[in-house]
Tab-separated table of C-alpha atoms and ligand atoms in Angstrom:
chain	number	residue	atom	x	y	z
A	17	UNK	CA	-23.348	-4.315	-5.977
A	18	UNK	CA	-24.852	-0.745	-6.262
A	19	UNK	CA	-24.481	0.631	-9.752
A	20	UNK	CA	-23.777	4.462	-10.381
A	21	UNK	CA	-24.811	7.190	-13.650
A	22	UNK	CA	-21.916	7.203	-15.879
A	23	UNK	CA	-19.563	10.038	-15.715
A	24	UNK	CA	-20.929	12.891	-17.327
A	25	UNK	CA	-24.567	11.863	-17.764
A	26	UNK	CA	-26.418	15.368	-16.870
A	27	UNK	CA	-28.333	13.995	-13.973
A	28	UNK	CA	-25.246	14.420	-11.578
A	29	UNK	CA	-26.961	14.854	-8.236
A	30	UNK	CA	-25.315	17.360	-5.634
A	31	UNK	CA	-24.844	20.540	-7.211
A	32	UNK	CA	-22.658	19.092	-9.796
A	33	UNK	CA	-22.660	21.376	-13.086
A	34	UNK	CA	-24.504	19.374	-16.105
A	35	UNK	CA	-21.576	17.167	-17.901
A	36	UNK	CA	-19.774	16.995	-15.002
A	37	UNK	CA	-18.347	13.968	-12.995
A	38	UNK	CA	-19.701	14.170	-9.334
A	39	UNK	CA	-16.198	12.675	-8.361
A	40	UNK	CA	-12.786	13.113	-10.458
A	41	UNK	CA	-9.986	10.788	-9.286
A	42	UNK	CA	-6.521	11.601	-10.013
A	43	UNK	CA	-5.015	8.620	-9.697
A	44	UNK	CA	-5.512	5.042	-10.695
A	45	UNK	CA	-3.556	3.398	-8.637
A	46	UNK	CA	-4.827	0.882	-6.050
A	47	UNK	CA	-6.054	3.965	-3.624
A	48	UNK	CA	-7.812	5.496	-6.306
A	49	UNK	CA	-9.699	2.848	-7.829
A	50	UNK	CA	-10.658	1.849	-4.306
A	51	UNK	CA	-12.246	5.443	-3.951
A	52	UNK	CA	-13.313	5.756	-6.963
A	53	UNK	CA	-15.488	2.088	-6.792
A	54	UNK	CA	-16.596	2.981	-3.430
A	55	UNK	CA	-18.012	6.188	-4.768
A	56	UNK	CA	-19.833	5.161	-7.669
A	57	UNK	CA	-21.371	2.003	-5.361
A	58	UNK	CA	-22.437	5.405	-3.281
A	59	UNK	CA	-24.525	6.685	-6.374
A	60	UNK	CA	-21.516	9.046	-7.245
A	61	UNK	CA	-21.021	9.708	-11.029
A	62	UNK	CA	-17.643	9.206	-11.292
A	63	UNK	CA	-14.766	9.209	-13.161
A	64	UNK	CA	-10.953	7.910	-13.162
A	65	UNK	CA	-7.889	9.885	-14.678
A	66	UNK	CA	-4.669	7.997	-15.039
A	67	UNK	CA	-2.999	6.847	-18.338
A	68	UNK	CA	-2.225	3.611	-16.976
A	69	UNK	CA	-4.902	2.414	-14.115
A	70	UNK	CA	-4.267	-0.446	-12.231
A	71	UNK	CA	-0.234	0.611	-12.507
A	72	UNK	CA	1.891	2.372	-9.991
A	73	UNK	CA	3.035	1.264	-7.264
A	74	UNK	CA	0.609	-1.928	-7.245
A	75	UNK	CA	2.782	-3.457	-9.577
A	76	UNK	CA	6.223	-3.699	-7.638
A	77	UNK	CA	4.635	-4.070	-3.603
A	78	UNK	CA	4.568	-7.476	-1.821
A	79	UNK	CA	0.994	-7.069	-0.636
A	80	UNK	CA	1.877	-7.950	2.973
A	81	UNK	CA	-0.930	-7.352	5.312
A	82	UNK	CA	1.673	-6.379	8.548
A	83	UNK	CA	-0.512	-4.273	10.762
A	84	UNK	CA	1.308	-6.749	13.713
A	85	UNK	CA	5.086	-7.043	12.348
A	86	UNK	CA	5.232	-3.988	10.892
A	87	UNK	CA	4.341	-1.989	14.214
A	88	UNK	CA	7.000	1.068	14.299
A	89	UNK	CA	7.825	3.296	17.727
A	90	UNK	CA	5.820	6.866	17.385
A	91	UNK	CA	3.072	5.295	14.679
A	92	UNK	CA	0.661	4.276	17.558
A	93	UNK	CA	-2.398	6.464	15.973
A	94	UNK	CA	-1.905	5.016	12.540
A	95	UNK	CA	-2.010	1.497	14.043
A	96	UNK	CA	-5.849	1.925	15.212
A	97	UNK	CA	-6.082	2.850	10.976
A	98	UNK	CA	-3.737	-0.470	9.746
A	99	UNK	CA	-5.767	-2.450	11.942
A	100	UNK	CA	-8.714	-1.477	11.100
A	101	UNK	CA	-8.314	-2.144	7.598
A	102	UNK	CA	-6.610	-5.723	8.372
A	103	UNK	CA	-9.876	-6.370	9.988
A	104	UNK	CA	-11.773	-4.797	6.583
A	105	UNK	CA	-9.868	-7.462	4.505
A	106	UNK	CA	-11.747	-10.919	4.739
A	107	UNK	CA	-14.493	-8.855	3.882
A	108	UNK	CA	-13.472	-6.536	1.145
A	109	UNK	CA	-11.247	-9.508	-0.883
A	110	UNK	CA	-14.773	-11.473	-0.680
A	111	UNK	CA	-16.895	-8.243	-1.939
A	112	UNK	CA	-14.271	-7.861	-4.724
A	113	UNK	CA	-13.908	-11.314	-5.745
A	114	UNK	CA	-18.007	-11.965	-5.966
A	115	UNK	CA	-18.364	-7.837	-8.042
A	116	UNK	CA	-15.434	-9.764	-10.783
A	117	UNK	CA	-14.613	-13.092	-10.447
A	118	UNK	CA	-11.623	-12.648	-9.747
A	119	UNK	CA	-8.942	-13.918	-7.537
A	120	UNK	CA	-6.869	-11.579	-5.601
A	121	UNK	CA	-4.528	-14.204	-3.913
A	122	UNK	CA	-5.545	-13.302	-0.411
A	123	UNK	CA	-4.155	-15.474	1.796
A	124	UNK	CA	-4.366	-15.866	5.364
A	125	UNK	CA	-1.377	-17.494	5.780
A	126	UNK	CA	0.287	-15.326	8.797
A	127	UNK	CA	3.946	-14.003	9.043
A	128	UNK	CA	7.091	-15.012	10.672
A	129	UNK	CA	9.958	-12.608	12.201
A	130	UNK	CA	13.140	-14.096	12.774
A	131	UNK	CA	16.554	-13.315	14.339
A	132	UNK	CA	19.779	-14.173	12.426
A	133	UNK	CA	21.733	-12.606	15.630
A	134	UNK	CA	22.005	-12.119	19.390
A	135	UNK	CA	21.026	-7.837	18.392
A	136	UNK	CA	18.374	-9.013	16.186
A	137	UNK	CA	16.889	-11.199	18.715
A	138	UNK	CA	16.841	-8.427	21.415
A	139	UNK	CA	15.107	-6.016	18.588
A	140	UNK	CA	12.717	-8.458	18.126
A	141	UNK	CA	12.084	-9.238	21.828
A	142	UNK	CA	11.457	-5.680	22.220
A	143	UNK	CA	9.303	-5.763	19.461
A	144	UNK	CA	7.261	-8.535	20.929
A	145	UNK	CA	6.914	-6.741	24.347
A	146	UNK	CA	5.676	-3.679	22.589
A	147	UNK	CA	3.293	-6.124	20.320
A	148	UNK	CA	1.722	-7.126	23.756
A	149	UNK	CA	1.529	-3.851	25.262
A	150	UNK	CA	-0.583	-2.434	21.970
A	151	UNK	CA	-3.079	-5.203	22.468
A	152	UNK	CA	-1.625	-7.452	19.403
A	153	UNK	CA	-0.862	-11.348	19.513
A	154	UNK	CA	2.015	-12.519	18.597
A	155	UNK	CA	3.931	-15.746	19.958
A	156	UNK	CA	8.010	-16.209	20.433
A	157	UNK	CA	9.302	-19.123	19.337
A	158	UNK	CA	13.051	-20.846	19.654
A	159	UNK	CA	15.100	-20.904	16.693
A	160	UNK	CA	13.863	-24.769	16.750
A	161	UNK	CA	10.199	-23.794	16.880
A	162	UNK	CA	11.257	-21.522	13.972
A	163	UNK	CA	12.849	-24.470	11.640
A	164	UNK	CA	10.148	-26.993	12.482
A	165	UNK	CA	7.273	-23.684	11.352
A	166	UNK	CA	9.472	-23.576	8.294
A	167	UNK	CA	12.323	-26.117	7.805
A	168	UNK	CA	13.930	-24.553	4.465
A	169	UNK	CA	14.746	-21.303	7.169
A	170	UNK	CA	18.360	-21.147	7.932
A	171	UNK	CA	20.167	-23.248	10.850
A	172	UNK	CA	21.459	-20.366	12.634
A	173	UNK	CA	17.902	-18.906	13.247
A	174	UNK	CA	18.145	-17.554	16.808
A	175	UNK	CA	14.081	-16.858	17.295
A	176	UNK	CA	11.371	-15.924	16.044
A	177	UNK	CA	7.987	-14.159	16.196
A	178	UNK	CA	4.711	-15.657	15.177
A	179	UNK	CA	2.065	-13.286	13.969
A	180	UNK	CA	-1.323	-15.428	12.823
A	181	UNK	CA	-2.796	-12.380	11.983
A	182	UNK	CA	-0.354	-10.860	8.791
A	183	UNK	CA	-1.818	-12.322	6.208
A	184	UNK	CA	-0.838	-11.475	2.429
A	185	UNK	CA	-2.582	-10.339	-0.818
A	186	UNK	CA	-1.246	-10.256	-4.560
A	187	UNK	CA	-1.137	-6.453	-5.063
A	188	UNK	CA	-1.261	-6.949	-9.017
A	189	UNK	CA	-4.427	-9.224	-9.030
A	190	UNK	CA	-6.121	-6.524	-6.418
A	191	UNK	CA	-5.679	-3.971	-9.237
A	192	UNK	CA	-6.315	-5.726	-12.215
A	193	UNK	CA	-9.760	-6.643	-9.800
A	194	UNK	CA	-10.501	-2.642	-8.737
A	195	UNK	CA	-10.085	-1.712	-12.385
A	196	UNK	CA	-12.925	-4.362	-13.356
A	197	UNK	CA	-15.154	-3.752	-10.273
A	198	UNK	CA	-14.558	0.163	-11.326
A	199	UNK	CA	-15.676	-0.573	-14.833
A	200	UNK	CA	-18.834	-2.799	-13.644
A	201	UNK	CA	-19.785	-0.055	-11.681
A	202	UNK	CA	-19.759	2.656	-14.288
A	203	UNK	CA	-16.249	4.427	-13.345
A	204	UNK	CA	-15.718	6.536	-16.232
A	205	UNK	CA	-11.414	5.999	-17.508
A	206	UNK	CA	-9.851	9.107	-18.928
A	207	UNK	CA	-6.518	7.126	-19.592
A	208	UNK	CA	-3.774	10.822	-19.960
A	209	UNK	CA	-1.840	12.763	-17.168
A	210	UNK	CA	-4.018	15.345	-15.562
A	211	UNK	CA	-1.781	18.471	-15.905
A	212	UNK	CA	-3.357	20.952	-13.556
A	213	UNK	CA	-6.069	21.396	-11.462
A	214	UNK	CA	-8.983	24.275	-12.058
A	215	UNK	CA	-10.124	25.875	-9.351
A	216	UNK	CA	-12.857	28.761	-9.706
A	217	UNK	CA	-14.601	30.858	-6.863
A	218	UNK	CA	-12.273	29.123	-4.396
A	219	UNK	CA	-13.408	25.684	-4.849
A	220	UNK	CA	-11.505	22.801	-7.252
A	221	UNK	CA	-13.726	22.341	-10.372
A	222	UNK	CA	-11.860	19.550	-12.075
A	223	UNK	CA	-8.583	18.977	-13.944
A	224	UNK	CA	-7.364	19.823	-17.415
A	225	UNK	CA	-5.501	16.773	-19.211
A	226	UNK	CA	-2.033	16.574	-20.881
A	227	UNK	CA	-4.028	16.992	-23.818
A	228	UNK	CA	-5.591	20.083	-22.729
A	229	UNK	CA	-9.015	18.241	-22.415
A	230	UNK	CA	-10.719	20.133	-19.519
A	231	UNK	CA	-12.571	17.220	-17.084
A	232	UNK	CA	-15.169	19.249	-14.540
A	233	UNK	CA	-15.805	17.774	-11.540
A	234	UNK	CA	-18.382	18.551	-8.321
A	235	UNK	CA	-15.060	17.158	-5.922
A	236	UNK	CA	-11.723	15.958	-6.880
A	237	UNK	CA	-9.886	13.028	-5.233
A	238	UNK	CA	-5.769	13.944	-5.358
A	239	UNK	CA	-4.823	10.127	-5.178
A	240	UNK	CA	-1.750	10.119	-7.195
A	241	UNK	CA	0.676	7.867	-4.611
A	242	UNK	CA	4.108	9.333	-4.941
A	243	UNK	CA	3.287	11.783	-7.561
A	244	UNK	CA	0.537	13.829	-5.982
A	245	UNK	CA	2.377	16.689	-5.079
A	246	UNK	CA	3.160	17.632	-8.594
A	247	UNK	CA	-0.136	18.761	-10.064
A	248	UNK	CA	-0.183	21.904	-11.381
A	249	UNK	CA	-2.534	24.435	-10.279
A	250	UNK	CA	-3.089	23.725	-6.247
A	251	UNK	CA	-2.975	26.180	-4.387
A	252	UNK	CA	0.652	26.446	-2.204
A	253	UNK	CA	0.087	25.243	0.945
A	254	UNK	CA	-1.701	22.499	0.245
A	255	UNK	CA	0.503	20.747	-1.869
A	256	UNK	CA	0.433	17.255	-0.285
A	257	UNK	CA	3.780	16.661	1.375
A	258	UNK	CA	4.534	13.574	-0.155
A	259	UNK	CA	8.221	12.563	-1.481
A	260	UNK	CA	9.140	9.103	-3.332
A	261	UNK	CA	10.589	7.025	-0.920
A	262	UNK	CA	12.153	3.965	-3.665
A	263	UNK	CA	12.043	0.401	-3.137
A	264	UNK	CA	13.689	-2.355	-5.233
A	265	UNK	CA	11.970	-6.147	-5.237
A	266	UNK	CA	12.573	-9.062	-6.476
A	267	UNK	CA	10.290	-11.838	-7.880
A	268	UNK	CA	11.776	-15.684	-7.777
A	269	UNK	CA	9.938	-18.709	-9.280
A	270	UNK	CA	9.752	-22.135	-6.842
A	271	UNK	CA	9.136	-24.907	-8.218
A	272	UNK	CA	5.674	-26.324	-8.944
A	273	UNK	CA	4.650	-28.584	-5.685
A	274	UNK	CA	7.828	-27.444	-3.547
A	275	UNK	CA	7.063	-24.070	-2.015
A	276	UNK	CA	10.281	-23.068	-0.595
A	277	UNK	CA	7.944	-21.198	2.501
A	278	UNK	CA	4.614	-21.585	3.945
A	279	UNK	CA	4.282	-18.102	5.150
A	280	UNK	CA	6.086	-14.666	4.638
A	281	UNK	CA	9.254	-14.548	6.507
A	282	UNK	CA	10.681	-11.191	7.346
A	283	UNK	CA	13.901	-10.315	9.412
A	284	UNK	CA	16.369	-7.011	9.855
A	285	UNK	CA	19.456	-8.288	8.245
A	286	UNK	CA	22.274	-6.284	9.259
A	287	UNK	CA	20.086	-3.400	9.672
A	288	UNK	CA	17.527	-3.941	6.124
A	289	UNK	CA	14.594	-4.990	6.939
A	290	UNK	CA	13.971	-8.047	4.417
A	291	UNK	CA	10.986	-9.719	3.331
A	292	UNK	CA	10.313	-13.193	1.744
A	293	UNK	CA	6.252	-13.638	0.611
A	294	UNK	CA	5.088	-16.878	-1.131
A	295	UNK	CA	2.407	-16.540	-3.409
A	296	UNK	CA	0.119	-19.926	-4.216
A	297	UNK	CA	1.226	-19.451	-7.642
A	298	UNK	CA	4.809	-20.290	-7.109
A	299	UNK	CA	5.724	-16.822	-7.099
A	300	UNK	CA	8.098	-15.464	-4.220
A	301	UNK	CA	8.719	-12.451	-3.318
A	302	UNK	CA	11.530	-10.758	-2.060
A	303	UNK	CA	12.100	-6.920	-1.026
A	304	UNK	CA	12.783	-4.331	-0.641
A	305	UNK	CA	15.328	-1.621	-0.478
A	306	UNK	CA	14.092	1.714	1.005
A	307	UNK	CA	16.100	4.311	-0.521
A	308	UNK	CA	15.489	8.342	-0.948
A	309	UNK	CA	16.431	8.582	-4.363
A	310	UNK	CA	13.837	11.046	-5.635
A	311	UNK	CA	12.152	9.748	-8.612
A	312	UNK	CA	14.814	7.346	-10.269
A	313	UNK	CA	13.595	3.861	-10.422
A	314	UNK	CA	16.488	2.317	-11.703
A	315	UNK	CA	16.602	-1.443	-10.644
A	316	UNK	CA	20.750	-1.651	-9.430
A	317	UNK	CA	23.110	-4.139	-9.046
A	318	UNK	CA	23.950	-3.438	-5.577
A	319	UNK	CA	20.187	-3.240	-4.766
A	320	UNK	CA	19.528	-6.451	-6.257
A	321	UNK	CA	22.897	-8.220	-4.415
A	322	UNK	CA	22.061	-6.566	-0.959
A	323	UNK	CA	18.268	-8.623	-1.309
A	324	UNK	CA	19.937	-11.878	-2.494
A	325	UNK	CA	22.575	-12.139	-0.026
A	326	UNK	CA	20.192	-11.109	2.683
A	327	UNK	CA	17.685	-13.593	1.581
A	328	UNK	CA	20.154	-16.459	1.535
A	329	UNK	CA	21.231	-15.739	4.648
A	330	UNK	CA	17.934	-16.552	5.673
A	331	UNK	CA	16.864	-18.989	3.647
A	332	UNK	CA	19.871	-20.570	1.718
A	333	UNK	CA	17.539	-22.326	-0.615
A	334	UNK	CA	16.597	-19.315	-2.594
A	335	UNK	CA	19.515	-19.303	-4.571
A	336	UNK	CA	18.657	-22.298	-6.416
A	337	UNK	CA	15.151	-20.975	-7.730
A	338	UNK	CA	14.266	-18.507	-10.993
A	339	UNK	CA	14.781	-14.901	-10.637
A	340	UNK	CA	11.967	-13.978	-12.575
A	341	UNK	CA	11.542	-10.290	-12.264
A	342	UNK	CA	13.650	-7.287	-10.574
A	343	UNK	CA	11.782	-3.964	-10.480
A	344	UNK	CA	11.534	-0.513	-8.476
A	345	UNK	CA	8.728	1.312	-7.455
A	346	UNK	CA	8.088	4.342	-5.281
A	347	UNK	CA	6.206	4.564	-1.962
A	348	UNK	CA	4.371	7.988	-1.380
A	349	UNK	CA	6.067	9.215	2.032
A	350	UNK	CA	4.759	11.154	4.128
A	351	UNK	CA	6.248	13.595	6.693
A	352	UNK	CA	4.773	11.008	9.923
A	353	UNK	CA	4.697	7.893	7.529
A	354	UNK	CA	0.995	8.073	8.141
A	355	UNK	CA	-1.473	8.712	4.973
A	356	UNK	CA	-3.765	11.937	4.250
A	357	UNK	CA	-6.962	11.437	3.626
A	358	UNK	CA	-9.882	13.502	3.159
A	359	UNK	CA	-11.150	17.475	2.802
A	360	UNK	CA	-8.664	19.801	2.490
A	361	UNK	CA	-8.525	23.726	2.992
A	362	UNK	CA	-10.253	24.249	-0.816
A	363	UNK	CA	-13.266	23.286	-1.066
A	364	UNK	CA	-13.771	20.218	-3.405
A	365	UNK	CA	-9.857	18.774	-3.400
A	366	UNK	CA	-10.138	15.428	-1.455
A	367	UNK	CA	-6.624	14.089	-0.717
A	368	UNK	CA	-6.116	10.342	-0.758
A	369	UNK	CA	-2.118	9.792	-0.692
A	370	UNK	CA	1.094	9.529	1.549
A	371	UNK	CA	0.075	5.400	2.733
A	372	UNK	CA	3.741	5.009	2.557
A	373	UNK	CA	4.778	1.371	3.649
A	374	UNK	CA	1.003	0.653	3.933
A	375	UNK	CA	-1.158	1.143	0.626
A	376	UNK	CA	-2.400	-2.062	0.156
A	377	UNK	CA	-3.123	-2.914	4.118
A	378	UNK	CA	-4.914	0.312	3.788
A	379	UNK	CA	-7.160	0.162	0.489
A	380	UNK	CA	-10.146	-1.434	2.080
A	381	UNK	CA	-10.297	1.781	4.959
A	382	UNK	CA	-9.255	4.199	2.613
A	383	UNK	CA	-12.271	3.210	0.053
A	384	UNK	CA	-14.733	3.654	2.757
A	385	UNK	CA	-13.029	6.680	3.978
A	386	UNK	CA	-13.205	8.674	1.297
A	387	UNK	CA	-16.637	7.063	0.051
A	388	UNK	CA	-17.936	8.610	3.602
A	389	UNK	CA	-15.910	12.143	2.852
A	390	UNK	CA	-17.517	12.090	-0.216
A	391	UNK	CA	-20.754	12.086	0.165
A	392	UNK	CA	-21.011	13.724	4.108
A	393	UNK	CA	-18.063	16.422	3.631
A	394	UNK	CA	-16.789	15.023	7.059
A	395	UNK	CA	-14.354	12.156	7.843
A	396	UNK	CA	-15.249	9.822	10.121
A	397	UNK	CA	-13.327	9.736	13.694
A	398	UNK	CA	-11.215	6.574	12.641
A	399	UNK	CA	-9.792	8.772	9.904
A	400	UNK	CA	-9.982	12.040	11.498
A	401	UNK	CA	-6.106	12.285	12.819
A	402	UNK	CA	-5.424	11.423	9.184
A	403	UNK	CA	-6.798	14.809	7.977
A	404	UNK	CA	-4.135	16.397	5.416
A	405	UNK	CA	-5.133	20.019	7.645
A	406	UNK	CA	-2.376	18.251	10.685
A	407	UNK	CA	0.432	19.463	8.084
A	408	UNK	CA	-0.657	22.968	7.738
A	409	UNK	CA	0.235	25.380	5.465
A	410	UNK	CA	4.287	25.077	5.915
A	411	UNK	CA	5.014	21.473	4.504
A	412	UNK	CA	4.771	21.520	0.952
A	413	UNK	CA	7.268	19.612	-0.018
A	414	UNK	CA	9.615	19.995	-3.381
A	415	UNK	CA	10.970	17.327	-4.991
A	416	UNK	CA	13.607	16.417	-7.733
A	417	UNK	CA	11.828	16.405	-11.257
A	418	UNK	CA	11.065	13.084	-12.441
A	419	UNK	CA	13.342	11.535	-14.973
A	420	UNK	CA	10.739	9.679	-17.275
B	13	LIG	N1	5.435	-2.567	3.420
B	13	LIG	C1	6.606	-3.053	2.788
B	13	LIG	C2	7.432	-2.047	2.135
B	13	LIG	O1	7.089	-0.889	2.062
B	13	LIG	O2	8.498	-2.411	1.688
């Protein structure tokens, strides 16, 4: 693993004023510690500001890997992106693993999409026809094939899709693993708020913190998931367009030896899309509402009802394990569901937000991404429909002010 100058050291290379980071991150989330470990391995002296890293949205996602089941009419161009990150993976977890020693639960264990219904089975058949026409693999199987795959699935099971190739990760142990690998490799952690971005002679110079602490930077990295449109100070028009988009999940304990599942299981129950993802550890997970709520992340009881009755529908042995956890979290929408990544119209302000649905599919790509932005000013062509410059000036989004 390449190690970088601290954060500050006066050496900075690239025009960087003495002090300064080459590369401020706003944003410790899973995206930014990706870019921000990705730069300093590039030689970048660089530097994290989040008063929490390693939190966000990390801490309530599944971690499912569904470049295949997850493939949505209209999101063709941000396919080429989710699968080229799925491909990243094997990689990347390996990389990230050997840089900590630490385990990030990858598992290749693959996915399963069933039908409860005659409409759900036509969705899905759909679904596998457009699968096939994309150039993905999946296989249909009977509602027998399904039961035998996994036995503890529900008897009235009318079908199913197999998809080898959505595998899962444990979105807490990737962070808790970024934040190390950022640490090993000399990521500088400014744990406040940044408050507002400076910007002098029409280029971004850094951030000044909830503290008033003023952080220069060569380039700053706006990577704050839901919460990047609300830092003071850039300029209107470039305000990412990115809303909270909430989603409530549930974490169930099987018991030790008896995994209730082999693989995730997903299925549209009466129109929600449910998920069910067991973890080696025992842990299952189960999600998610998707709910435009603004910024509340209360956990509710009908939230919480709507999963478990879905769930049991599907698999009626849930209802006998733990319910360990129930928690909320917000996905950073974006106006095509698609992230933004890269230079913006002001010179030094990198974006790195909006994955939506797909932040953890899409940390391995987005690392080398912006790593590439970073140190070339250009993105490269896999990323280059994902430039935040396809919104324009006109889409700066307001949203509800944040409760907590
Ligand atoms: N990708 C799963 C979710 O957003 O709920």
């Amino acid at each position: 693993m390449a190690s970088s100058a601290p954060a500050g050291t006066p050496s900075a290379p690239g025009g960087t004023p003495s002090g300064a980071a080459d590369v401020l991150v706003v944003g410790g989330g899973i995206i930014g510690l990706v870019t921000a470990w990705r730069a300093a391995q590039r030689g970048l002296a660089t530097a994290v500001v989040d008063p929490e890293p390693g939190g966000g949205a990390a801490q309530v996602a599944a971690g499912m890997l569904a470049a295949v089941t997850e493939l949505h009419y209209g999101e063709e161009t941000l396919l080429a992106l989710n699968l080229a990150s799925a491909r990243r993976y094997p990689e990347f977890a390996a990389e990230l693993a050997e840089a900590t020693g630490l385990d990030l639960g990858y598992r290749r264990c693959g996915t399963l999409a069933v039908a409860l219904d005659a409409d759900d089975r036509a969705h899905l058949r759909e679904l596998h026809a457009f699968q096939e026409r994309s150039g993905l693999t999946s296989e249909w199987l009977s509602g027998r094939e399904c039961r035998r795959l996994e036995p503890m699935l529900a008897p009235g099971v009318r079908g199913g899709l197999r998809v080898d190739d959505d595998h899962q990760v444990d979105p807490r142990r990737l962070a808790a693993a970024l934040v190390t690998a950022c640490e090993r490799a000399g990521v500088a952690f400014h744990r406040t708020w940044a408050a507002r971005l400076t910007v002098a002679a029409d280029r971004a110079t850094g951030v000044v913190t909830a503290d008033g602490t003023e952080l220069p930077a060569g380039q700053v990295v706006l990577a704050g998931g839901s919460l990047s449109g609300r830092l003071d100070g850039v300029p209107e028009g470039l305000v990412p367009p990115v809303r909270p988009v909430k989603g409530e999940v549930l974490r169930l304990t099987m018991r030790e030896g008896a995994p209730l599942l082999g693989r995730t299981v997903r299925a549209v129950v009466r129109g929600n899309p449910l998920y069910l993802v067991p973890r080696e550890s025992g842990e299952l997970v189960v999600g998610a509402t998707s709910e435009e709520q603004g910024w509340d992340t209360t956990v509710t009881a009908g939230g919480v009802y709507a999963l478990l009755r879905d769930a049991h529908e599907l698999v009626p042995g849930i209802t006998e394990l733990a319910l360990a956890e129930t928690r909320a979290g917000l996905r950073p929408g974006s106006p095509d569901n698609a992230p933004l990544l890269g230079p913006t119209g002001l010179d030094g302000l990198l974006l790195a937000t909006g994955h939506y649905r797909n932040g953890v599919l899409l940390t391995p790509v987005t690392g080398d991404v912006l790593a590439h932005a970073l140190t070339t000013g250009e993105l490269p062509s896999e990323a280059r429909p994902f430039t935040p410059r396809r919104f324009g000036a006109a889409l700066a989004l307001s949203s509800p002010e944040p409760t907590a």
